[in-house]
Short mmCIF file of C-alpha atoms in Angstrom, two decimals:
data_model
loop_
_atom_site.label_atom_id
_atom_site.label_comp_id
_atom_site.label_asym_id
_atom_site.label_seq_id
_atom_site.Cartn_x
_atom_site.Cartn_y
_atom_site.Cartn_z
CA UNK A 267 -25.35 9.71 2.35
CA UNK A 268 -24.73 6.58 0.44
CA UNK A 269 -27.21 7.48 -2.28
CA UNK A 270 -25.78 10.97 -2.55
CA UNK A 271 -22.30 9.51 -2.83
CA UNK A 272 -23.38 7.17 -5.52
CA UNK A 273 -25.03 9.98 -7.51
CA UNK A 274 -21.97 12.16 -7.25
CA UNK A 275 -19.64 9.29 -8.07
CA UNK A 276 -21.63 8.49 -11.14
CA UNK A 277 -21.80 12.05 -12.47
CA UNK A 278 -19.30 13.39 -15.02
CA UNK A 279 -17.52 15.45 -12.28
CA UNK A 280 -17.30 12.29 -10.17
CA UNK A 281 -15.91 10.25 -13.07
CA UNK A 282 -13.19 12.89 -13.55
CA UNK A 283 -12.08 12.25 -10.06
CA UNK A 284 -11.94 8.47 -10.39
CA UNK A 285 -10.34 8.53 -13.89
CA UNK A 286 -7.56 10.93 -12.91
CA UNK A 287 -6.70 9.24 -9.64
CA UNK A 288 -6.94 5.66 -11.08
CA UNK A 289 -4.63 6.63 -13.90
CA UNK A 290 -2.02 7.96 -11.51
CA UNK A 291 -2.18 5.05 -9.04
CA UNK A 292 -1.96 2.46 -11.79
CA UNK A 293 1.09 4.26 -13.24
CA UNK A 294 2.82 3.84 -9.85
CA UNK A 295 2.05 0.12 -9.52
CA UNK A 296 4.14 -2.61 -11.23
CA UNK A 297 2.74 -4.56 -14.16
CA UNK A 298 2.70 -7.76 -12.04
CA UNK A 299 -0.28 -8.35 -9.73
CA UNK A 300 0.14 -6.45 -6.40
CA UNK A 301 -1.49 -6.46 -3.13
CA UNK A 302 -3.55 -3.37 -2.59
CA UNK A 303 -5.38 -2.04 0.47
CA UNK A 304 -8.27 0.40 -0.28
CA UNK A 305 -9.08 2.21 3.03
CA UNK A 306 -12.53 3.99 2.88
CA UNK A 307 -13.47 2.10 -0.22
CA UNK A 308 -17.02 3.47 -0.31
CA UNK A 309 -19.03 1.75 -3.03
CA UNK A 310 -15.94 -0.01 -4.51
CA UNK A 311 -15.30 2.20 -7.46
CA UNK A 312 -11.51 2.39 -6.98
CA UNK A 313 -11.26 -1.25 -5.74
CA UNK A 314 -12.96 -2.66 -8.75
CA UNK A 315 -10.75 -0.57 -11.16
CA UNK A 316 -7.64 -1.82 -9.48
CA UNK A 317 -8.89 -5.46 -9.54
CA UNK A 318 -9.76 -5.04 -13.26
CA UNK A 319 -6.15 -4.16 -13.80
CA UNK A 320 -5.11 -7.45 -12.27
CA UNK A 321 -4.29 -6.41 -8.65
CA UNK A 322 -5.61 -8.18 -5.51
CA UNK A 323 -7.58 -5.67 -3.48
CA UNK A 324 -8.66 -5.70 0.13
CA UNK A 325 -11.56 -3.10 0.22
CA UNK A 326 -12.14 -1.74 3.70
CA UNK A 327 -14.90 0.65 4.88
CA UNK A 328 -16.58 1.24 8.30
CA UNK A 329 -20.04 1.41 6.64
CA UNK A 330 -21.89 -1.87 6.20
CA UNK A 331 -24.17 -0.08 3.68
CA UNK A 332 -21.26 1.04 1.56
CA UNK A 333 -19.76 -2.41 1.57
CA UNK A 334 -23.07 -3.89 0.57
CA UNK A 335 -23.15 -1.43 -2.36
CA UNK A 336 -19.60 -2.49 -3.32
CA UNK A 337 -20.60 -6.13 -3.12
CA UNK A 338 -23.61 -5.51 -5.36
CA UNK A 339 -21.25 -3.88 -7.97
CA UNK A 340 -18.82 -6.79 -7.57
CA UNK A 341 -21.55 -9.36 -8.36
CA UNK A 342 -22.08 -7.65 -11.65
CA UNK A 343 -18.40 -8.28 -12.43
CA UNK A 344 -17.94 -11.87 -11.31
CA UNK A 345 -14.60 -12.28 -13.08
CA UNK A 346 -13.14 -9.90 -10.51
CA UNK A 347 -14.50 -11.71 -7.45
CA UNK A 348 -11.26 -13.82 -6.85
CA UNK A 349 -9.31 -10.62 -6.61
CA UNK A 350 -11.46 -8.58 -4.23
CA UNK A 351 -12.09 -9.03 -0.50
CA UNK A 352 -14.18 -6.90 1.75
CA UNK A 353 -13.45 -5.73 5.38
CA UNK A 354 -15.82 -3.76 7.62
CA UNK A 355 -13.31 -1.48 9.41
CA UNK A 356 -12.37 2.09 9.66
CA UNK A 357 -8.87 3.45 9.32
CA UNK A 358 -7.99 3.15 12.96
CA UNK A 359 -9.65 -0.25 13.31
CA UNK A 360 -7.63 -2.15 10.61
CA UNK A 361 -6.50 -5.47 11.96
CA UNK A 362 -3.34 -6.04 9.95
CA UNK A 363 -0.65 -5.73 12.62
CA UNK A 364 2.71 -6.16 10.84
CA UNK A 365 1.04 -7.09 7.53
CA UNK A 366 2.02 -4.77 4.63
CA UNK A 367 0.77 -4.01 1.22
CA UNK A 368 2.30 -2.93 -2.25
CA UNK A 369 -0.18 -0.06 -2.34
CA UNK A 370 -2.26 1.59 0.36
CA UNK A 371 -4.98 3.91 -1.02
CA UNK A 372 -6.97 6.28 1.19
CA UNK A 373 -9.22 8.42 -0.91
CA UNK A 374 -11.87 10.83 0.37
CA UNK A 375 -11.27 10.04 4.04
CA UNK A 376 -8.97 12.53 5.69
CA UNK A 377 -11.25 15.48 5.11
CA UNK A 378 -13.69 13.89 7.61
CA UNK A 379 -10.95 13.61 10.37
CA UNK A 380 -9.94 16.28 12.81
CA UNK A 381 -6.28 16.18 11.74
CA UNK A 382 -4.20 14.02 9.35
CA UNK A 383 -1.01 13.07 11.33
CA UNK A 384 -2.30 9.94 13.08
CA UNK A 385 -4.04 8.76 9.91
CA UNK A 386 -0.83 9.11 7.73
CA UNK A 387 1.20 7.35 10.38
CA UNK A 388 -1.25 4.39 10.39
CA UNK A 389 -1.46 4.26 6.69
CA UNK A 390 2.32 4.60 6.10
CA UNK A 391 2.92 1.62 8.39
CA UNK A 392 0.99 -0.63 6.11
CA UNK A 393 3.11 0.21 3.07
CA UNK A 394 5.65 -2.53 2.13
CA UNK A 395 9.16 -1.79 0.84
CA UNK A 396 8.89 -0.54 -2.68
CA UNK A 397 5.15 0.19 -2.07
CA UNK A 398 3.23 3.36 -2.48
CA UNK A 399 0.79 5.36 -0.29
CA UNK A 400 -1.99 7.27 -2.23
CA UNK A 401 -4.00 9.88 -0.36
CA UNK A 402 -6.73 11.96 -1.89
CA UNK A 403 -8.35 14.61 0.10
CA UNK A 404 -9.72 18.16 -0.05
CA UNK A 405 -7.25 20.83 -1.13
CA UNK A 406 -7.14 23.51 1.61
CA UNK A 407 -5.19 25.79 -0.69
CA UNK A 408 -8.17 26.08 -3.07
CA UNK A 409 -11.00 26.63 -0.53
CA UNK A 410 -13.23 29.37 -1.82
CA UNK A 411 -12.57 28.78 -5.59
CA UNK A 412 -15.64 26.65 -6.07
CA UNK A 413 -17.94 29.18 -4.39
CA UNK A 414 -16.46 32.07 -6.37
CA UNK A 415 -16.90 30.25 -9.66
CA UNK A 416 -20.48 29.51 -8.80
CA UNK A 417 -21.11 33.27 -8.13
CA UNK A 418 -21.43 32.82 -4.33
CA UNK A 419 -19.19 35.86 -3.83
CA UNK A 420 -19.93 36.69 -0.26
CA UNK A 421 -19.24 33.10 0.90
CA UNK A 422 -16.14 32.90 -1.25
CA UNK A 423 -14.74 36.12 0.02
CA UNK A 424 -15.29 35.14 3.58
CA UNK A 425 -13.55 31.81 3.12
CA UNK A 426 -10.61 33.38 1.27
CA UNK A 427 -10.09 36.30 3.67
CA UNK A 428 -10.33 34.03 6.70
CA UNK A 429 -7.93 31.46 5.22
CA UNK A 430 -10.55 28.84 5.98
CA UNK A 431 -9.57 25.23 6.68
CA UNK A 432 -13.10 23.86 6.06
CA UNK A 433 -15.97 24.46 3.66
CA UNK A 434 -19.12 22.62 2.59
CA UNK A 435 -18.61 19.61 0.36
CA UNK A 436 -20.67 17.77 -2.20
CA UNK A 437 -22.62 15.87 0.34
CA UNK A 438 -23.61 19.02 2.29
CA UNK A 439 -21.19 18.45 5.10
CA UNK A 440 -18.53 20.86 6.42
CA UNK A 441 -15.21 19.13 5.55
CA UNK A 442 -11.57 19.98 6.36
CA UNK A 443 -8.81 20.53 3.80
CA UNK A 444 -5.11 19.69 3.81
CA UNK A 445 -2.24 21.03 1.75
CA UNK A 446 0.07 18.83 -0.37
CA UNK A 447 3.06 20.17 1.41
CA UNK A 448 1.78 19.09 4.84
CA UNK A 449 0.80 15.71 3.65
CA UNK A 450 4.26 15.13 1.97
CA UNK A 451 5.91 16.27 5.23
CA UNK A 452 3.82 13.80 7.24
CA UNK A 453 4.58 10.97 4.83
CA UNK A 454 8.35 11.78 4.89
CA UNK A 455 8.27 11.76 8.73
CA UNK A 456 7.12 8.05 8.43
CA UNK A 457 10.08 7.18 6.16
CA UNK A 458 8.28 7.49 2.81
CA UNK A 459 9.67 9.48 -0.11
CA UNK A 460 7.05 11.88 -1.54
CA UNK A 461 6.37 11.75 -5.27
CA UNK A 462 4.95 14.49 -7.42
CA UNK A 463 1.43 15.41 -6.25
CA UNK A 464 -1.71 16.09 -8.35
CA UNK A 465 -4.45 18.64 -8.27
CA UNK A 466 -7.78 16.93 -9.12
CA UNK A 467 -10.71 18.74 -10.91
CA UNK A 468 -9.03 21.98 -11.69
CA UNK A 469 -11.56 23.21 -14.26
CA UNK A 470 -14.67 21.14 -13.74
CA UNK A 471 -15.44 21.22 -10.09
CA UNK A 472 -18.15 23.94 -9.77
CA UNK A 473 -20.80 22.77 -12.17
CA UNK A 474 -23.35 20.29 -10.87
CA UNK A 475 -25.13 20.28 -14.29
CA UNK A 476 -22.04 19.30 -16.42
CA UNK A 477 -23.27 16.42 -18.65
CA UNK A 478 -20.79 16.15 -21.61
CA UNK A 479 -21.05 13.65 -24.43
CA UNK A 480 -18.20 11.17 -24.93
CA UNK A 481 -16.06 13.34 -27.07
CA UNK A 482 -16.31 16.36 -24.84
CA UNK A 483 -15.57 14.29 -21.79
CA UNK A 484 -12.48 12.72 -23.33
CA UNK A 485 -11.23 16.21 -24.18
CA UNK A 486 -11.88 17.49 -20.64
CA UNK A 487 -10.21 14.53 -19.01
CA UNK A 488 -7.05 14.95 -20.99
CA UNK A 489 -7.08 18.76 -20.18
CA UNK A 490 -7.48 18.02 -16.53
CA UNK A 491 -4.71 15.42 -16.70
CA UNK A 492 -2.33 17.91 -18.27
CA UNK A 493 -3.15 20.50 -15.62
CA UNK A 494 -3.04 18.12 -12.67
CA UNK A 495 0.66 17.96 -12.47
CA UNK A 496 1.56 21.47 -13.51
CA UNK A 497 1.92 24.66 -11.49
CA UNK A 498 0.04 26.91 -11.10
CA UNK A 499 -2.99 24.87 -12.28
CA UNK A 500 -2.75 21.96 -9.84
CA UNK A 501 -2.81 24.38 -6.89
CA UNK A 502 -6.39 25.21 -7.78
CA UNK A 503 -7.71 21.60 -7.87
CA UNK A 504 -10.63 20.97 -5.58
CA UNK A 505 -8.84 17.88 -4.38
CA UNK A 506 -5.20 17.12 -3.76
CA UNK A 507 -3.71 13.73 -4.48
CA UNK A 508 -0.42 12.97 -2.79
CA UNK A 509 1.73 9.90 -3.29
CA UNK A 510 4.79 8.62 -1.35
CA UNK A 511 6.93 5.51 -1.73
CA UNK A 512 8.65 3.48 0.87
CA UNK A 513 12.33 2.87 -0.15
CA UNK A 514 13.44 -0.70 -0.80
CA UNK A 515 12.58 -3.48 -3.24
CA UNK A 516 9.06 -4.62 -3.62
CA UNK A 517 8.49 -8.18 -2.37
CA UNK A 518 8.02 -10.98 -4.99
CA UNK A 519 4.31 -11.39 -5.64
#
């Protein structure tokens, strides 16, 4: 699974996800160095991006193999090492108690859980006053779109007519989807104020063979960015990116 994840993450389609999500997360963080918790950090892609922007990141993942891959990537960027720490722990094993962070990221995790409520409650409790919670997961509202665009019409029709909550993801696993509205409701129930959400990979989700040159990729990225915050386009994104802020002033860094 680690190799498959790395291959997908390094593809043009995977880069779109990381570029769109990182741009939004960084826009919600202050210019000063902030304390960030990256839950389910995988091979460290988002953690290293945030550290490169000057933030101090605790990168947590339950997989020792994923953390090893993240450590390997960090060794290639030694200037970031003072700003990144690793923790082998899953979402419900985090050892922080009352400790809080200026940002808590949980990207690509909720779709592997049976339901999101307990996860959102745990994550929200780690967000400091003025801080932000960033959640990226599969968009339940768009299940069936990828299959239809690939010409898998019988599968797509069955998913659409059934109102399916799960479908097969990039790694060949059946994964569950959530809606932005439900995630916002769960965050609000924990005292956070939902921010405008994004749809991620509206137009470029269904092609495994997409290999654009730099100019085409830049144009695609800006088109996806424009669509990601606008209805009806964002509703068709393969992934949904919700953010919510805890009221109050951020603590001095």
